[in-house]
mmCIF file of C-alpha atoms in Angstrom:
data_model
loop_
_atom_site.group_PDB
_atom_site.id
_atom_site.type_symbol
_atom_site.label_atom_id
_atom_site.label_comp_id
_atom_site.label_asym_id
_atom_site.label_seq_id
_atom_site.Cartn_x
_atom_site.Cartn_y
_atom_site.Cartn_z
ATOM 1 C CA MET A 1 -61.859 9.917 4.069
ATOM 2 C CA THR A 2 -61.065 8.823 7.710
ATOM 3 C CA GLU A 3 -57.844 6.938 8.403
ATOM 4 C CA PHE A 4 -59.655 4.037 10.367
ATOM 5 C CA VAL A 5 -62.345 2.376 8.640
ATOM 6 C CA LEU A 6 -63.593 0.965 12.055
ATOM 7 C CA GLU A 7 -62.951 2.286 15.422
ATOM 8 C CA CYS A 8 -64.455 0.453 18.623
ATOM 9 C CA THR A 9 -63.723 2.080 21.843
ATOM 10 C CA GLY A 10 -64.752 0.226 25.153
ATOM 11 C CA VAL A 11 -67.499 -1.777 23.633
ATOM 12 C CA SER A 12 -68.990 -4.118 26.089
ATOM 13 C CA LYS A 13 -72.010 -6.371 25.569
ATOM 14 C CA LYS A 14 -73.998 -8.850 28.102
ATOM 15 C CA TYR A 15 -76.378 -11.318 27.234
ATOM 16 C CA GLY A 16 -78.273 -11.439 30.675
ATOM 17 C CA LYS A 17 -75.606 -12.009 33.227
ATOM 18 C CA LYS A 18 -73.096 -13.566 30.623
ATOM 19 C CA GLU A 19 -70.352 -10.849 29.462
ATOM 20 C CA VAL A 20 -69.865 -11.818 25.751
ATOM 21 C CA LEU A 21 -67.672 -8.662 25.009
ATOM 22 C CA LYS A 22 -65.668 -6.983 27.397
ATOM 23 C CA ASN A 23 -64.066 -3.671 26.777
ATOM 24 C CA ILE A 24 -63.283 -4.137 23.128
ATOM 25 C CA ASN A 25 -60.878 -1.515 21.728
ATOM 26 C CA LEU A 26 -60.095 -2.004 17.990
ATOM 27 C CA GLN A 27 -58.836 0.341 15.183
ATOM 28 C CA LEU A 28 -58.739 -1.024 11.718
ATOM 29 C CA GLU A 29 -57.106 0.556 8.846
ATOM 30 C CA ARG A 30 -58.117 0.917 5.278
ATOM 31 C CA GLY A 31 -56.781 -1.605 2.542
ATOM 32 C CA LYS A 32 -56.430 -4.614 4.815
ATOM 33 C CA ILE A 33 -57.706 -8.165 5.042
ATOM 34 C CA ILE A 34 -58.169 -8.918 8.612
ATOM 35 C CA GLY A 35 -58.788 -12.175 10.436
ATOM 36 C CA LEU A 36 -61.088 -12.336 13.283
ATOM 37 C CA LEU A 37 -60.011 -15.354 14.789
ATOM 38 C CA GLY A 38 -61.309 -17.070 17.947
ATOM 39 C CA PRO A 39 -62.712 -20.466 19.262
ATOM 40 C CA ASN A 40 -66.586 -21.064 19.220
ATOM 41 C CA GLY A 41 -68.255 -18.717 21.672
ATOM 42 C CA SER A 42 -65.663 -16.213 21.755
ATOM 43 C CA GLY A 43 -67.634 -13.434 20.742
ATOM 44 C CA LYS A 44 -66.637 -13.016 16.977
ATOM 45 C CA THR A 45 -70.412 -13.187 15.663
ATOM 46 C CA THR A 46 -71.705 -10.888 18.478
ATOM 47 C CA LEU A 47 -68.824 -8.245 17.515
ATOM 48 C CA ILE A 48 -69.680 -8.241 13.935
ATOM 49 C CA LYS A 49 -73.494 -7.908 14.493
ATOM 50 C CA ILE A 50 -72.747 -5.099 16.846
ATOM 51 C CA ILE A 51 -70.886 -3.293 13.974
ATOM 52 C CA ASN A 52 -73.689 -4.177 11.687
ATOM 53 C CA GLY A 53 -76.392 -2.590 13.891
ATOM 54 C CA LEU A 54 -78.138 -5.940 14.333
ATOM 55 C CA LEU A 55 -77.338 -5.827 18.077
ATOM 56 C CA THR A 56 -76.599 -2.783 20.365
ATOM 57 C CA ALA A 57 -73.563 -2.797 22.636
ATOM 58 C CA ASP A 58 -74.150 -2.137 26.306
ATOM 59 C CA GLU A 59 -71.330 0.413 26.520
ATOM 60 C CA GLY A 60 -68.827 1.954 24.324
ATOM 61 C CA ASP A 61 -68.552 3.646 20.981
ATOM 62 C CA ILE A 62 -68.234 2.459 17.500
ATOM 63 C CA LYS A 63 -67.638 4.406 14.308
ATOM 64 C CA VAL A 64 -67.450 3.136 10.751
ATOM 65 C CA SER A 65 -65.416 5.406 8.741
ATOM 66 C CA GLY A 66 -66.363 8.102 11.207
ATOM 67 C CA GLU A 67 -69.978 7.697 11.236
ATOM 68 C CA GLN A 68 -72.195 6.204 14.162
ATOM 69 C CA ILE A 69 -73.954 3.023 13.645
ATOM 70 C CA GLY A 70 -77.137 3.704 11.631
ATOM 71 C CA ILE A 71 -78.352 4.430 8.179
ATOM 72 C CA GLU A 72 -75.161 5.794 6.967
ATOM 73 C CA SER A 73 -72.898 3.095 8.251
ATOM 74 C CA LYS A 74 -74.954 0.345 6.858
ATOM 75 C CA LYS A 75 -74.777 1.935 3.343
ATOM 76 C CA ILE A 76 -70.911 1.540 3.567
ATOM 77 C CA ILE A 77 -70.839 -2.009 5.277
ATOM 78 C CA SER A 78 -71.396 -5.344 3.216
ATOM 79 C CA TYR A 79 -72.007 -8.220 5.497
ATOM 80 C CA LEU A 80 -72.189 -11.786 5.164
ATOM 81 C CA PRO A 81 -74.119 -13.449 7.958
ATOM 82 C CA ASP A 82 -73.222 -16.622 9.143
ATOM 83 C CA ARG A 83 -76.260 -18.218 7.890
ATOM 84 C CA THR A 84 -78.618 -18.020 4.970
ATOM 85 C CA TYR A 85 -80.998 -15.389 5.161
ATOM 86 C CA LEU A 86 -82.199 -15.433 1.382
ATOM 87 C CA ALA A 87 -85.521 -16.730 0.427
ATOM 88 C CA ASP A 88 -84.780 -19.961 -1.242
ATOM 89 C CA TRP A 89 -87.711 -19.925 -3.542
ATOM 90 C CA MET A 90 -86.393 -16.971 -5.456
ATOM 91 C CA LYS A 91 -84.305 -17.260 -8.550
ATOM 92 C CA VAL A 92 -80.660 -16.200 -8.427
ATOM 93 C CA LYS A 93 -81.358 -13.251 -10.995
ATOM 94 C CA ASP A 94 -84.177 -12.185 -8.809
ATOM 95 C CA ILE A 95 -81.909 -11.790 -5.845
ATOM 96 C CA VAL A 96 -79.312 -10.179 -7.770
ATOM 97 C CA GLY A 97 -82.116 -7.784 -8.919
ATOM 98 C CA MET A 98 -83.190 -7.162 -5.371
ATOM 99 C CA PHE A 99 -79.525 -6.048 -4.310
ATOM 100 C CA ASP A 100 -79.152 -3.802 -7.418
ATOM 101 C CA ASP A 101 -82.293 -2.130 -6.181
ATOM 102 C CA PHE A 102 -81.483 -2.167 -2.572
ATOM 103 C CA TYR A 103 -77.852 -0.982 -2.747
ATOM 104 C CA LYS A 104 -76.393 2.049 -4.702
ATOM 105 C CA ASP A 105 -73.054 0.566 -4.688
ATOM 106 C CA PHE A 106 -73.939 -2.771 -5.921
ATOM 107 C CA SER A 107 -72.543 -3.792 -9.454
ATOM 108 C CA ARG A 108 -74.665 -5.768 -11.327
ATOM 109 C CA GLU A 109 -72.129 -6.510 -13.998
ATOM 110 C CA LYS A 110 -69.773 -7.823 -11.544
ATOM 111 C CA ALA A 111 -72.092 -10.162 -10.019
ATOM 112 C CA GLU A 112 -73.392 -11.512 -13.128
ATOM 113 C CA ASP A 113 -69.628 -11.985 -14.223
ATOM 114 C CA MET A 114 -68.607 -14.024 -11.163
ATOM 115 C CA LEU A 115 -71.989 -16.007 -11.451
ATOM 116 C CA LYS A 116 -71.005 -16.905 -15.000
ATOM 117 C CA ARG A 117 -67.463 -17.899 -13.947
ATOM 118 C CA LEU A 118 -69.026 -20.190 -11.648
ATOM 119 C CA ASN A 119 -71.280 -21.861 -14.005
ATOM 120 C CA ILE A 120 -74.276 -20.913 -11.734
ATOM 121 C CA ASN A 121 -77.393 -20.471 -13.877
ATOM 122 C CA GLU A 122 -79.258 -17.387 -12.906
ATOM 123 C CA ASP A 123 -82.504 -18.894 -13.740
ATOM 124 C CA ASP A 124 -82.116 -21.565 -10.942
ATOM 125 C CA ARG A 125 -84.237 -21.146 -7.805
ATOM 126 C CA LEU A 126 -82.008 -20.878 -4.561
ATOM 127 C CA LYS A 127 -83.329 -24.186 -3.292
ATOM 128 C CA THR A 128 -82.169 -26.158 -6.042
ATOM 129 C CA LEU A 129 -78.408 -25.282 -5.623
ATOM 130 C CA SER A 130 -75.978 -27.147 -3.594
ATOM 131 C CA LYS A 131 -75.086 -25.818 -0.265
ATOM 132 C CA GLY A 132 -71.535 -24.938 -1.461
ATOM 133 C CA ASN A 133 -73.192 -22.874 -4.440
ATOM 134 C CA LYS A 134 -75.685 -21.221 -2.047
ATOM 135 C CA GLU A 135 -72.817 -19.912 -0.205
ATOM 136 C CA LYS A 136 -70.877 -18.745 -3.232
ATOM 137 C CA VAL A 137 -73.942 -16.947 -4.374
ATOM 138 C CA GLN A 138 -74.225 -15.152 -1.152
ATOM 139 C CA LEU A 139 -70.478 -14.216 -1.187
ATOM 140 C CA ILE A 140 -70.872 -13.054 -4.695
ATOM 141 C CA LEU A 141 -73.630 -10.455 -3.679
ATOM 142 C CA VAL A 142 -71.752 -9.228 -0.925
ATOM 143 C CA MET A 143 -68.482 -8.817 -2.820
ATOM 144 C CA SER A 144 -70.148 -6.964 -5.710
ATOM 145 C CA ARG A 145 -70.902 -4.115 -3.583
ATOM 146 C CA GLN A 146 -68.312 -1.243 -3.507
ATOM 147 C CA ALA A 147 -68.290 -1.067 0.219
ATOM 148 C CA GLN A 148 -65.897 0.493 2.534
ATOM 149 C CA LEU A 149 -66.088 -2.376 5.113
ATOM 150 C CA TYR A 150 -66.845 -5.997 4.464
ATOM 151 C CA LEU A 151 -67.714 -8.162 7.262
ATOM 152 C CA LEU A 152 -67.609 -11.787 6.473
ATOM 153 C CA ASP A 153 -68.943 -14.171 9.198
ATOM 154 C CA GLU A 154 -67.648 -17.628 8.530
ATOM 155 C CA PRO A 155 -67.398 -17.180 4.896
ATOM 156 C CA ILE A 156 -65.748 -20.662 4.285
ATOM 157 C CA GLY A 157 -67.347 -22.780 7.023
ATOM 158 C CA GLY A 158 -69.568 -24.991 4.839
ATOM 159 C CA VAL A 159 -67.588 -25.295 1.525
ATOM 160 C CA ASP A 160 -65.352 -27.859 0.038
ATOM 161 C CA PRO A 161 -61.483 -27.013 -0.175
ATOM 162 C CA ALA A 162 -61.732 -25.852 -3.864
ATOM 163 C CA ALA A 163 -64.660 -23.620 -3.247
ATOM 164 C CA ARG A 164 -62.749 -21.956 -0.246
ATOM 165 C CA ASP A 165 -59.891 -21.315 -2.754
ATOM 166 C CA TYR A 166 -62.330 -19.787 -4.977
ATOM 167 C CA ILE A 167 -63.891 -17.635 -2.137
ATOM 168 C CA LEU A 168 -60.392 -16.345 -0.854
ATOM 169 C CA ASN A 169 -59.302 -15.637 -4.515
ATOM 170 C CA THR A 170 -62.515 -13.476 -4.789
ATOM 171 C CA ILE A 171 -61.674 -11.639 -1.853
ATOM 172 C CA ILE A 172 -58.090 -10.955 -3.333
ATOM 173 C CA THR A 173 -59.122 -9.766 -6.624
ATOM 174 C CA ASN A 174 -61.670 -7.467 -5.133
ATOM 175 C CA TYR A 175 -59.079 -5.950 -3.036
ATOM 176 C CA ASN A 176 -59.335 -2.178 -2.840
ATOM 177 C CA PRO A 177 -57.009 0.113 -1.050
ATOM 178 C CA ASP A 178 -59.858 2.138 0.582
ATOM 179 C CA ALA A 179 -61.708 -0.609 1.970
ATOM 180 C CA SER A 180 -61.128 -3.365 4.529
ATOM 181 C CA VAL A 181 -62.132 -6.930 4.624
ATOM 182 C CA VAL A 182 -62.851 -8.626 7.978
ATOM 183 C CA ILE A 183 -63.008 -12.531 7.828
ATOM 184 C CA SER A 184 -64.267 -14.454 10.908
ATOM 185 C CA THR A 185 -63.344 -17.872 11.193
ATOM 186 C CA HIS A 186 -61.647 -20.501 13.217
ATOM 187 C CA LEU A 187 -60.382 -22.285 9.935
ATOM 188 C CA ILE A 188 -57.028 -20.244 9.986
ATOM 189 C CA SER A 189 -54.862 -22.257 8.057
ATOM 190 C CA ASP A 190 -56.949 -21.869 5.067
ATOM 191 C CA VAL A 191 -57.183 -17.989 5.357
ATOM 192 C CA GLU A 192 -53.901 -17.026 6.790
ATOM 193 C CA LYS A 193 -52.123 -16.223 3.654
ATOM 194 C CA VAL A 194 -54.487 -13.804 2.460
ATOM 195 C CA LEU A 195 -54.667 -12.035 5.566
ATOM 196 C CA ASP A 196 -52.497 -8.704 6.499
ATOM 197 C CA GLU A 197 -53.642 -9.078 10.316
ATOM 198 C CA ALA A 198 -54.913 -11.303 12.693
ATOM 199 C CA ILE A 199 -57.207 -10.559 15.793
ATOM 200 C CA PHE A 200 -57.191 -13.213 18.464
ATOM 201 C CA ILE A 201 -60.498 -12.880 20.337
ATOM 202 C CA ASN A 202 -61.063 -15.026 23.576
ATOM 203 C CA ASN A 203 -63.830 -14.986 26.095
ATOM 204 C CA GLY A 204 -64.947 -11.711 24.671
ATOM 205 C CA GLU A 205 -61.619 -9.996 25.028
ATOM 206 C CA ILE A 206 -59.052 -9.096 22.250
ATOM 207 C CA VAL A 207 -55.969 -11.020 23.305
ATOM 208 C CA LEU A 208 -53.871 -10.024 20.101
ATOM 209 C CA HIS A 209 -53.991 -7.916 17.240
ATOM 210 C CA GLU A 210 -50.745 -7.949 14.903
ATOM 211 C CA SER A 211 -49.638 -8.537 11.301
ATOM 212 C CA VAL A 212 -49.425 -11.984 10.063
ATOM 213 C CA ASP A 213 -45.907 -11.739 9.102
ATOM 214 C CA ASP A 214 -44.885 -10.359 12.434
ATOM 215 C CA ILE A 215 -46.494 -13.175 14.063
ATOM 216 C CA ARG A 216 -44.512 -15.695 11.993
ATOM 217 C CA GLU A 217 -41.474 -13.655 12.268
ATOM 218 C CA LYS A 218 -41.666 -13.343 16.197
ATOM 219 C CA TYR A 219 -42.823 -16.744 17.100
ATOM 220 C CA SER A 220 -41.435 -18.770 14.063
ATOM 221 C CA THR A 221 -44.615 -20.444 13.600
ATOM 222 C CA SER A 222 -47.780 -19.840 11.395
ATOM 223 C CA VAL A 223 -50.562 -18.002 12.840
ATOM 224 C CA ASP A 224 -52.632 -21.331 12.932
ATOM 225 C CA GLY A 225 -49.833 -22.834 14.874
ATOM 226 C CA TYR A 226 -49.609 -19.913 17.426
ATOM 227 C CA PHE A 227 -53.512 -19.875 17.735
ATOM 228 C CA ARG A 228 -53.229 -23.646 18.746
ATOM 229 C CA GLU A 229 -50.571 -22.574 21.476
ATOM 230 C CA VAL A 230 -52.491 -19.535 22.764
ATOM 231 C CA PHE A 231 -55.898 -21.363 22.936
ATOM 232 C CA LYS A 232 -54.608 -25.150 24.039
ATOM 233 C CA CYS A 233 -57.445 -26.787 25.584
ATOM 234 C CA MET B 1 -43.292 -23.615 -10.476
ATOM 235 C CA ALA B 2 -46.165 -23.449 -8.116
ATOM 236 C CA TRP B 3 -46.029 -21.253 -4.919
ATOM 237 C CA THR B 4 -45.520 -23.071 -1.664
ATOM 238 C CA PHE B 5 -45.229 -21.853 1.940
ATOM 239 C CA LYS B 6 -43.881 -23.026 5.165
ATOM 240 C CA ASP B 7 -45.021 -22.367 8.499
ATOM 241 C CA ASP B 8 -42.154 -21.210 10.319
ATOM 242 C CA ARG B 9 -41.372 -18.054 8.547
ATOM 243 C CA PRO B 10 -43.097 -14.546 7.465
ATOM 244 C CA ILE B 11 -44.850 -15.310 3.933
ATOM 245 C CA TYR B 12 -43.275 -11.988 2.501
ATOM 246 C CA SER B 13 -39.602 -13.331 2.676
ATOM 247 C CA GLN B 14 -40.635 -16.760 1.278
ATOM 248 C CA LEU B 15 -42.151 -14.937 -1.745
ATOM 249 C CA VAL B 16 -38.945 -12.897 -2.158
ATOM 250 C CA GLU B 17 -37.188 -16.217 -2.060
ATOM 251 C CA GLN B 18 -39.140 -17.871 -4.459
ATOM 252 C CA ILE B 19 -39.315 -14.998 -6.919
ATOM 253 C CA LYS B 20 -35.447 -14.735 -6.907
ATOM 254 C CA ILE B 21 -35.530 -18.306 -8.158
ATOM 255 C CA LYS B 22 -38.153 -17.657 -10.687
ATOM 256 C CA ILE B 23 -35.784 -14.791 -11.939
ATOM 257 C CA ILE B 24 -32.537 -17.072 -11.780
ATOM 258 C CA SER B 25 -34.193 -19.834 -13.651
ATOM 259 C CA SER B 26 -35.494 -17.619 -16.292
ATOM 260 C CA GLU B 27 -38.939 -18.716 -15.775
ATOM 261 C CA TRP B 28 -39.386 -14.834 -15.318
ATOM 262 C CA GLU B 29 -37.172 -13.591 -18.237
ATOM 263 C CA LEU B 30 -34.394 -11.104 -18.416
ATOM 264 C CA GLY B 31 -36.052 -7.638 -18.564
ATOM 265 C CA GLY B 32 -39.454 -9.226 -18.848
ATOM 266 C CA ARG B 33 -42.547 -7.364 -17.649
ATOM 267 C CA LEU B 34 -44.105 -8.542 -14.356
ATOM 268 C CA SER B 35 -47.887 -9.179 -13.903
ATOM 269 C CA SER B 36 -49.718 -6.633 -11.704
ATOM 270 C CA VAL B 37 -49.515 -7.064 -7.922
ATOM 271 C CA ARG B 38 -53.101 -8.008 -7.813
ATOM 272 C CA GLU B 39 -52.557 -10.876 -10.412
ATOM 273 C CA LEU B 40 -49.514 -12.060 -8.712
ATOM 274 C CA ALA B 41 -51.058 -11.821 -5.278
ATOM 275 C CA GLU B 42 -53.873 -14.212 -6.859
ATOM 276 C CA GLN B 43 -51.509 -16.715 -8.573
ATOM 277 C CA ALA B 44 -49.799 -17.276 -5.051
ATOM 278 C CA GLY B 45 -52.811 -16.999 -3.173
ATOM 279 C CA VAL B 46 -51.382 -14.426 -0.921
ATOM 280 C CA ASN B 47 -52.401 -11.059 0.257
ATOM 281 C CA PRO B 48 -51.774 -8.245 -2.028
ATOM 282 C CA ASN B 49 -49.969 -6.044 0.415
ATOM 283 C CA THR B 50 -47.612 -8.986 1.207
ATOM 284 C CA MET B 51 -46.988 -9.454 -2.490
ATOM 285 C CA GLN B 52 -46.302 -5.662 -2.650
ATOM 286 C CA ARG B 53 -43.935 -5.859 0.232
ATOM 287 C CA ALA B 54 -42.031 -8.639 -1.438
ATOM 288 C CA LEU B 55 -41.893 -6.722 -4.724
ATOM 289 C CA ALA B 56 -40.751 -3.621 -2.977
ATOM 290 C CA GLU B 57 -37.770 -5.412 -1.362
ATOM 291 C CA LEU B 58 -36.707 -7.010 -4.685
ATOM 292 C CA GLU B 59 -37.007 -3.438 -6.083
ATOM 293 C CA ARG B 60 -34.577 -2.222 -3.224
ATOM 294 C CA ASP B 61 -32.059 -5.042 -4.416
ATOM 295 C CA GLY B 62 -32.383 -4.073 -7.918
ATOM 296 C CA LEU B 63 -33.624 -7.202 -9.194
ATOM 297 C CA VAL B 64 -36.833 -5.656 -10.490
ATOM 298 C CA HIS B 65 -37.594 -1.968 -11.243
ATOM 299 C CA SER B 66 -40.675 -0.100 -12.051
ATOM 300 C CA LYS B 67 -41.179 2.297 -14.910
ATOM 301 C CA ARG B 68 -43.428 4.865 -13.885
ATOM 302 C CA THR B 69 -46.467 4.192 -16.013
ATOM 303 C CA SER B 70 -45.749 0.764 -17.747
ATOM 304 C CA GLY B 71 -45.392 -1.370 -14.706
ATOM 305 C CA ARG B 72 -42.510 -3.612 -13.197
ATOM 306 C CA PHE B 73 -39.862 -5.310 -14.917
ATOM 307 C CA VAL B 74 -37.240 -8.043 -14.198
ATOM 308 C CA THR B 75 -33.563 -6.424 -14.215
ATOM 309 C CA GLU B 76 -31.493 -6.539 -17.462
ATOM 310 C CA ASP B 77 -28.240 -6.952 -15.583
ATOM 311 C CA GLU B 78 -27.024 -10.314 -16.255
ATOM 312 C CA ASP B 79 -24.315 -9.933 -13.936
ATOM 313 C CA MET B 80 -26.538 -9.187 -10.858
ATOM 314 C CA ILE B 81 -28.649 -12.188 -11.515
ATOM 315 C CA LYS B 82 -25.475 -14.335 -11.889
ATOM 316 C CA GLY B 83 -24.362 -13.008 -8.197
ATOM 317 C CA VAL B 84 -27.763 -13.638 -6.813
ATOM 318 C CA ARG B 85 -27.814 -17.094 -8.202
ATOM 319 C CA GLU B 86 -24.330 -17.736 -6.736
ATOM 320 C CA ALA B 87 -25.579 -16.323 -3.215
ATOM 321 C CA VAL B 88 -28.915 -18.685 -3.163
ATOM 322 C CA ALA B 89 -26.614 -21.697 -4.123
ATOM 323 C CA ALA B 90 -24.336 -20.731 -1.154
ATOM 324 C CA GLU B 91 -27.232 -20.434 1.131
ATOM 325 C CA ASN B 92 -28.635 -23.918 -0.279
ATOM 326 C CA ILE B 93 -25.078 -25.650 0.507
ATOM 327 C CA ALA B 94 -24.740 -23.994 4.033
ATOM 328 C CA ALA B 95 -28.271 -25.569 4.801
ATOM 329 C CA PHE B 96 -27.088 -28.955 3.238
ATOM 330 C CA MET B 97 -23.921 -28.932 5.132
ATOM 331 C CA GLU B 98 -25.733 -28.024 8.327
ATOM 332 C CA SER B 99 -28.313 -30.818 8.226
ATOM 333 C CA MET B 100 -25.692 -33.226 7.381
ATOM 334 C CA LYS B 101 -23.538 -32.232 10.152
ATOM 335 C CA ARG B 102 -26.522 -32.674 12.378
ATOM 336 C CA LEU B 103 -26.595 -36.230 11.072
ATOM 337 C CA GLY B 104 -23.125 -36.712 12.622
ATOM 338 C CA PHE B 105 -21.026 -36.461 9.158
ATOM 339 C CA THR B 106 -17.859 -34.879 9.179
ATOM 340 C CA GLU B 107 -16.885 -32.533 6.229
ATOM 341 C CA SER B 108 -14.815 -34.941 4.518
ATOM 342 C CA GLU B 109 -17.381 -37.486 4.931
ATOM 343 C CA ILE B 110 -20.070 -35.309 3.527
ATOM 344 C CA MET B 111 -17.801 -34.794 0.244
ATOM 345 C CA ASP B 112 -17.516 -38.617 -0.079
ATOM 346 C CA GLU B 113 -21.317 -39.167 0.277
ATOM 347 C CA PHE B 114 -21.861 -36.368 -2.062
ATOM 348 C CA LYS B 115 -19.330 -37.768 -4.660
ATOM 349 C CA LYS B 116 -21.217 -41.217 -4.314
ATOM 350 C CA ALA B 117 -24.485 -39.743 -4.791
ATOM 351 C CA VAL B 118 -23.578 -37.708 -7.679
ATOM 352 C CA SER B 119 -21.784 -40.606 -9.436
ATOM 353 C CA GLN B 120 -24.886 -42.811 -8.715
ATOM 354 C CA GLN B 121 -27.310 -40.331 -10.302
ATOM 355 C CA THR B 122 -25.172 -39.754 -13.636
ATOM 356 C CA VAL B 123 -25.272 -43.516 -14.178
#
């Protein structure tokens, strides 16, 4: 197993003339929960999509557990997009079945167990679920895989504080020393206690990559407080 | 006692402090077995590595120790816990004195205020 679960070297991306990622260099170790933090439009989602192979970088090299982006990298990445993509006429159990068919590393048992704990009826169609429950179903699907890299794009954006706690607890209890979890968000105070490291991204550039407790030690403030300082408008 | 965290300090050092208090107050019993790192991390809502780091520090201090296959335990050394209790008390008193001095009280005034407050409380 490679030391780093993700290595980005000199990754750049333009949309037309607009540079959205500028020379991103990033190495992520295994067994970490990492916050990808930045204001709206800073490049968080673009970076995640490139790592997932949904967009291609104009320049630079990316390796996921030593593999180039492609079929092999997709097998070991579990991705939660920033919007729903599941067909809402499907029943929860059908979607679970689809994931079970599609991903070798999917644990049906784990998913069913988590759904039960949340009182989500597997016979319900997705469109009858509340927005919060829909997001929880998606997270459960993503976390029920035994992946090496979890990329969660705004997993707590649309849900109430109690559901946020549930989602963060799910991430903690699924902790695996061989895998890392990247959480992209701008709701920093909610996630900071579960993070090992914080990455600040602004205007397509990484401006900071440090451990959460080092940031607190150095600046005597929370990551949220430090973020507000760095990104003061 | 629930876990609470302040913004101005590292989370692991706050975990160390709060676990010390749990041990001093016997919420975690003498010689008792600790929950797993993952369970403790979930209870406190913190990163498992951060909890691990806090427990490693407590282990270095001797307040908890691990047995190879059966997990982590609170020390059985009552004198050590007594010592930690006194140290934590001294820290609390020092912090109290400092904040009172910042309000402009002299040491003897602080003693008077303190006695007054204690006598009012016991009535």
